Amino acid sequence: MQNFDYFNPTRIVFGEDTIGRLSELLPSGARVLVLYGGASAEKNGTLAEVRAALAKHDFAEFGGIEPNPSYETLMRAVGQVHREQRDFLLAVGGGSVIDGTKFVAAAALFDGEPWQIMEARGENVTRALPLGSVLTLPATGSEMNNGAVITRRATHAKLPFHSQHTFPRFSILDPRKTFTLPPRQVANGVVDAFTHIIEQYLTYPAGGLAQDRFAEGLLQTLIEIGPRALAEPHDYEVRANLMWVATLALNGLIGAGVPHDWATHMIGHELTARYNIDHARTLAIVLPPMLQVRRDSKRAKLLQYAQRVWGITQGSEDERIDAAIERTRAFFESLDVKTRLQDYAINAAALDDLIAQLEAHDMTALGERQDVTLEVSRRVLEAAL
Amino acid sequence: MQNFDYFNPTRIVFGEDTIGRLSELLPSGARVLVLYGGASAEKNGTLAEVRAALAKHDFAEFGGIEPNPSYETLMRAVGQVHREQRDFLLAVGGGSVIDGTKFVAAAALFDGEPWQIMEARGENVTRALPLGSVLTLPATGSEMNNGAVITRRATHAKLPFHSQHTFPRFSILDPRKTFTLPPRQVANGVVDAFTHIIEQYLTYPAGGLAQDRFAEGLLQTLIEIGPRALAEPHDYEVRANLMWVATLALNGLIGAGVPHDWATHMIGHELTARYNIDHARTLAIVLPPMLQVRRDSKRAKLLQYAQRVWGITQGSEDERIDAAIERTRAFFESLDVKTRLQDYAINAAALDDLIAQLEAHDMTALGERQDVTLEVSRRVLEAAL
């Protein structure tokens, strides 16, 4: 096992009818800015519940944070924070809104041009406004970690940052708030959480026995409930498990003391930045060929994945690996998430552009062994066509 | 899944050569009291490393915290804290030392007679001194939770308390510090962690799919590494996994959103208080008959435990349950932990006394359904003879 630091001070308030507890969770006297996305938080009643819970607090609102939240939009929120002297940020929405709120929290107190935060991946963040969240979409895990991914529309750049200062103080997870999500977003959430787990698990054996068992347990649970979450949108138990699994998939726990990959994410980000494909759908495109192309360096873990997650025990090693990768692809497709570039009208002519973007963003040595060069990424994208 | 709050702000610093980081983890200017147990922390060099790391800090020491830490001893530490105006407590040792330090932290700032903290199970704790720990014995999980169990020798009372104010700020886990542990303590640690998991898992199905998978993964890991931890005391990977699993067994995670039992612990505490049997050994005595006696109310989870943890799929339901309970007992015995009261020279004549103690401590409705009456506890103890 590798040495590690694990620290996660986010309080999770989980279950039915928990939004009413907002008032007790906020610092007394806080000047709150509520940040949200589009019409859905309004339509499904979550915003109304939040407003009711904040009745005795000083709060204002900032709406319109888009999927793949943009620097351009978020800087307007920073302006409002400064103008109105807001001192607590409350994100109401999914990962995009929470990620965006983390950026606003850090940018509002940053000395300098805030895009520098992204360029330094957050290492230059020394303070941030406190924030909390009310989660409406289980997917990214942003509700219980300190990371965020922000896009700059002007330059097609989509970059991550982390900081010890941007953990939410609390996150409220009420599974009922997910009942009205469009099926597309639910499916995206399942794929996103699944891939988060794979990025921290499917590398090489590192002796993290509990971490492996936890990752496998989360994958098994997603395989069990993913299709049910689509078929039975009002099943509380299914949605509750999806919500908690997606949080556990990226709160630092399963990744403590083991190697990480994240090459699939980095290549996926370029697809989103260039073609505006949903984040999760880019992962579903990239992950199967990523595993195929890197099957030798990932061999031991691919065999463990085949056996423990999919129950595949028959056949040669390569047959078992092929079967596991195909089961993974079939799982994504069963959620109506397409897994080929051609499904999104992207063909071989696009690859040079994508590789150039990876190079421009310093994504030239990705993966748990830093051996995913631009040449390897090209082979992955070719296999994804 | 049940509604839950999950909050755990303890920073875990895990791995080789991490004690040197103490200085960066302590508040600057802290007036530290280092608390430890017997001679082992001195003998194995841990205390020397701690003293070296604290060279530039103001610190004093309080040694002699015993297994099953006593109110009587700990109140002397409270006296030292007050006399010397100590403002940060550093526990160096296993669960007993960390538990004791939590009591000192709360008692030092408590208005009133500190035993009232135990009588109120910690609900009357409104503040505590900050504390950290250097763990030397993987077992109790105290290094990453807010609970403690304290014994009052004068009255043979052994009681638990919890408080939001007694989470360690940090805990340093260096697996090498466990290499010199006596085999008896290693075996006790495995049994203690195993039973912690069972208390939060083997109740009734509550729809916590990830919690179940996590608990099963931790149990499987203990079954895999327990005997190796005894056979290969200097195997870093085995000790590292034992250390992290024991922490994860009782840091609130696997118990979030699911029912808890704890009847085995409560009865075990009476055995320790009355006969001074090692805590873990009391659990090994009580758990198998506890599962036998309550096999009907725990039927569904016993069958799941049999299948997923022990791979038992053959036979009738009752045969599978019997086999799982016997495998559990055999696992404890394989670690040289005896599982019968008679192994400790306790016979049927002792039962009235034990039942009277349970009654005196209000332990009359234990378990996940509060249906473990004194009559049920008597049947468990009879079956434990």
GROMACS .gro file of N, CA and C in nm, chain A residues 75-124:
model
  150
   75MET      N    1  -1.752   3.394  -1.346
   75MET     CA    2  -1.694   3.523  -1.308
   75MET      C    3  -1.804   3.627  -1.283
   76ARG      N    4  -1.920   3.607  -1.346
   76ARG     CA    5  -2.032   3.697  -1.315
   76ARG      C    6  -2.081   3.673  -1.171
   77ALA      N    7  -2.079   3.545  -1.130
   77ALA     CA    8  -2.117   3.515  -0.991
   77ALA      C    9  -2.016   3.576  -0.893
   78VAL      N   10  -1.888   3.569  -0.929
   78VAL     CA   11  -1.785   3.631  -0.844
   78VAL      C   12  -1.815   3.780  -0.828
   79GLY      N   13  -1.855   3.843  -0.938
   79GLY     CA   14  -1.891   3.985  -0.932
   79GLY      C   15  -2.005   4.011  -0.834
   80GLN      N   16  -2.106   3.923  -0.838
   80GLN     CA   17  -2.219   3.940  -0.746
   80GLN      C   18  -2.175   3.921  -0.600
   81VAL      N   19  -2.091   3.821  -0.577
   81VAL     CA   20  -2.039   3.798  -0.441
   81VAL      C   21  -1.972   3.925  -0.389
   82HIS      N   22  -1.888   3.986  -0.473
   82HIS     CA   23  -1.817   4.106  -0.430
   82HIS      C   24  -1.912   4.224  -0.408
   83ARG      N   25  -2.002   4.245  -0.505
   83ARG     CA   26  -2.094   4.358  -0.494
   83ARG      C   27  -2.179   4.351  -0.368
   84GLU      N   28  -2.227   4.224  -0.339
   84GLU     CA   29  -2.323   4.209  -0.229
   84GLU      C   30  -2.257   4.160  -0.100
   85GLN      N   31  -2.126   4.147  -0.103
   85GLN     CA   32  -2.051   4.100   0.015
   85GLN      C   33  -2.109   3.970   0.072
   86ARG      N   34  -2.128   3.873  -0.015
   86ARG     CA   35  -2.175   3.740   0.027
   86ARG      C   36  -2.060   3.666   0.094
   87ASP      N   37  -2.090   3.590   0.198
   87ASP     CA   38  -1.983   3.519   0.270
   87ASP      C   39  -2.009   3.370   0.286
   88PHE      N   40  -2.115   3.317   0.226
   88PHE     CA   41  -2.137   3.172   0.225
   88PHE      C   42  -2.206   3.136   0.094
   89LEU      N   43  -2.155   3.034   0.024
   89LEU     CA   44  -2.211   2.993  -0.105
   89LEU      C   45  -2.286   2.862  -0.087
   90LEU      N   46  -2.408   2.857  -0.140
   90LEU     CA   47  -2.487   2.734  -0.133
   90LEU      C   48  -2.519   2.689  -0.276
   91ALA      N   49  -2.458   2.577  -0.316
   91ALA     CA   50  -2.484   2.521  -0.449
   91ALA      C   51  -2.609   2.434  -0.443
   92VAL      N   52  -2.701   2.453  -0.534
   92VAL     CA   53  -2.820   2.369  -0.543
   92VAL      C   54  -2.824   2.311  -0.683
   93GLY      N   55  -2.788   2.183  -0.695
   93GLY     CA   56  -2.786   2.122  -0.828
   93GLY      C   57  -2.698   1.999  -0.831
   94GLY      N   58  -2.641   1.974  -0.947
   94GLY     CA   59  -2.554   1.858  -0.964
   94GLY      C   60  -2.407   1.899  -0.963
   95GLY      N   61  -2.325   1.813  -1.020
   95GLY     CA   62  -2.181   1.837  -1.015
   95GLY      C   63  -2.138   1.965  -1.081
   96SER      N   64  -2.206   2.005  -1.188
   96SER     CA   65  -2.164   2.128  -1.255
   96SER      C   66  -2.184   2.249  -1.166
   97VAL      N   67  -2.297   2.254  -1.099
   97VAL     CA   68  -2.324   2.368  -1.011
   97VAL      C   69  -2.228   2.366  -0.892
   98ILE      N   70  -2.204   2.248  -0.835
   98ILE     CA   71  -2.115   2.241  -0.718
   98ILE      C   72  -1.972   2.273  -0.760
   99ASP      N   73  -1.928   2.216  -0.872
   99ASP     CA   74  -1.794   2.251  -0.922
   99ASP      C   75  -1.781   2.401  -0.944
  100GLY      N   76  -1.880   2.457  -1.012
  100GLY     CA   77  -1.876   2.600  -1.039
  100GLY      C   78  -1.871   2.681  -0.910
  101THR      N   79  -1.946   2.637  -0.809
  101THR     CA   80  -1.949   2.709  -0.682
  101THR      C   81  -1.813   2.703  -0.613
  102LYS      N   82  -1.744   2.589  -0.626
  102LYS     CA   83  -1.609   2.581  -0.569
  102LYS      C   84  -1.516   2.684  -0.635
  103PHE      N   85  -1.531   2.695  -0.767
  103PHE     CA   86  -1.447   2.794  -0.836
  103PHE      C   87  -1.479   2.935  -0.789
  104VAL      N   88  -1.608   2.965  -0.776
  104VAL     CA   89  -1.648   3.099  -0.728
  104VAL      C   90  -1.592   3.122  -0.588
  105ALA      N   91  -1.598   3.018  -0.504
  105ALA     CA   92  -1.551   3.031  -0.365
  105ALA      C   93  -1.402   3.067  -0.362
  106ALA      N   94  -1.325   3.001  -0.448
  106ALA     CA   95  -1.181   3.029  -0.450
  106ALA      C   96  -1.152   3.159  -0.523
  107ALA      N   97  -1.222   3.183  -0.634
  107ALA     CA   98  -1.194   3.302  -0.715
  107ALA      C   99  -1.229   3.431  -0.641
  108ALA      N  100  -1.333   3.424  -0.558
  108ALA     CA  101  -1.379   3.547  -0.489
  108ALA      C  102  -1.271   3.601  -0.396
  109LEU      N  103  -1.186   3.514  -0.344
  109LEU     CA  104  -1.082   3.558  -0.250
  109LEU      C  105  -0.942   3.548  -0.310
  110PHE      N  106  -0.933   3.530  -0.444
  110PHE     CA  107  -0.803   3.507  -0.506
  110PHE      C  108  -0.737   3.639  -0.544
  111ASP      N  109  -0.609   3.650  -0.514
  111ASP     CA  110  -0.534   3.769  -0.556
  111ASP      C  111  -0.477   3.743  -0.694
  112GLY      N  112  -0.533   3.809  -0.794
  112GLY     CA  113  -0.487   3.785  -0.931
  112GLY      C  114  -0.602   3.745  -1.020
  113GLU      N  115  -0.571   3.716  -1.144
  113GLU     CA  116  -0.672   3.677  -1.243
  113GLU      C  117  -0.712   3.532  -1.212
  114PRO      N  118  -0.838   3.504  -1.182
  114PRO     CA  119  -0.877   3.372  -1.130
  114PRO      C  120  -0.851   3.254  -1.225
  115TRP      N  121  -0.836   3.275  -1.354
  115TRP     CA  122  -0.806   3.160  -1.440
  115TRP      C  123  -0.670   3.098  -1.402
  116GLN      N  124  -0.586   3.177  -1.336
  116GLN     CA  125  -0.458   3.123  -1.287
  116GLN      C  126  -0.480   3.006  -1.192
  117ILE      N  127  -0.596   3.005  -1.122
  117ILE     CA  128  -0.628   2.890  -1.034
  117ILE      C  129  -0.629   2.762  -1.116
  118MET      N  130  -0.691   2.768  -1.235
  118MET     CA  131  -0.701   2.649  -1.319
  118MET      C  132  -0.564   2.611  -1.374
  119GLU      N  133  -0.489   2.712  -1.413
  119GLU     CA  134  -0.357   2.684  -1.471
  119GLU      C  135  -0.265   2.618  -1.369
  120ALA      N  136  -0.282   2.654  -1.241
  120ALA     CA  137  -0.200   2.593  -1.135
  120ALA      C  138  -0.270   2.474  -1.071
  121ARG      N  139  -0.383   2.432  -1.128
  121ARG     CA  140  -0.461   2.319  -1.075
  121ARG      C  141  -0.499   2.339  -0.928
  122GLY      N  142  -0.505   2.463  -0.885
  122GLY     CA  143  -0.551   2.492  -0.749
  122GLY      C  144  -0.440   2.505  -0.647
  123GLU      N  145  -0.318   2.478  -0.686
  123GLU     CA  146  -0.209   2.484  -0.588
  123GLU      C  147  -0.185   2.624  -0.533
  124ASN      N  148  -0.232   2.724  -0.604
  124ASN     CA  149  -0.214   2.862  -0.559
  124ASN      C  150  -0.334   2.915  -0.481
   0.00000   0.00000   0.00000
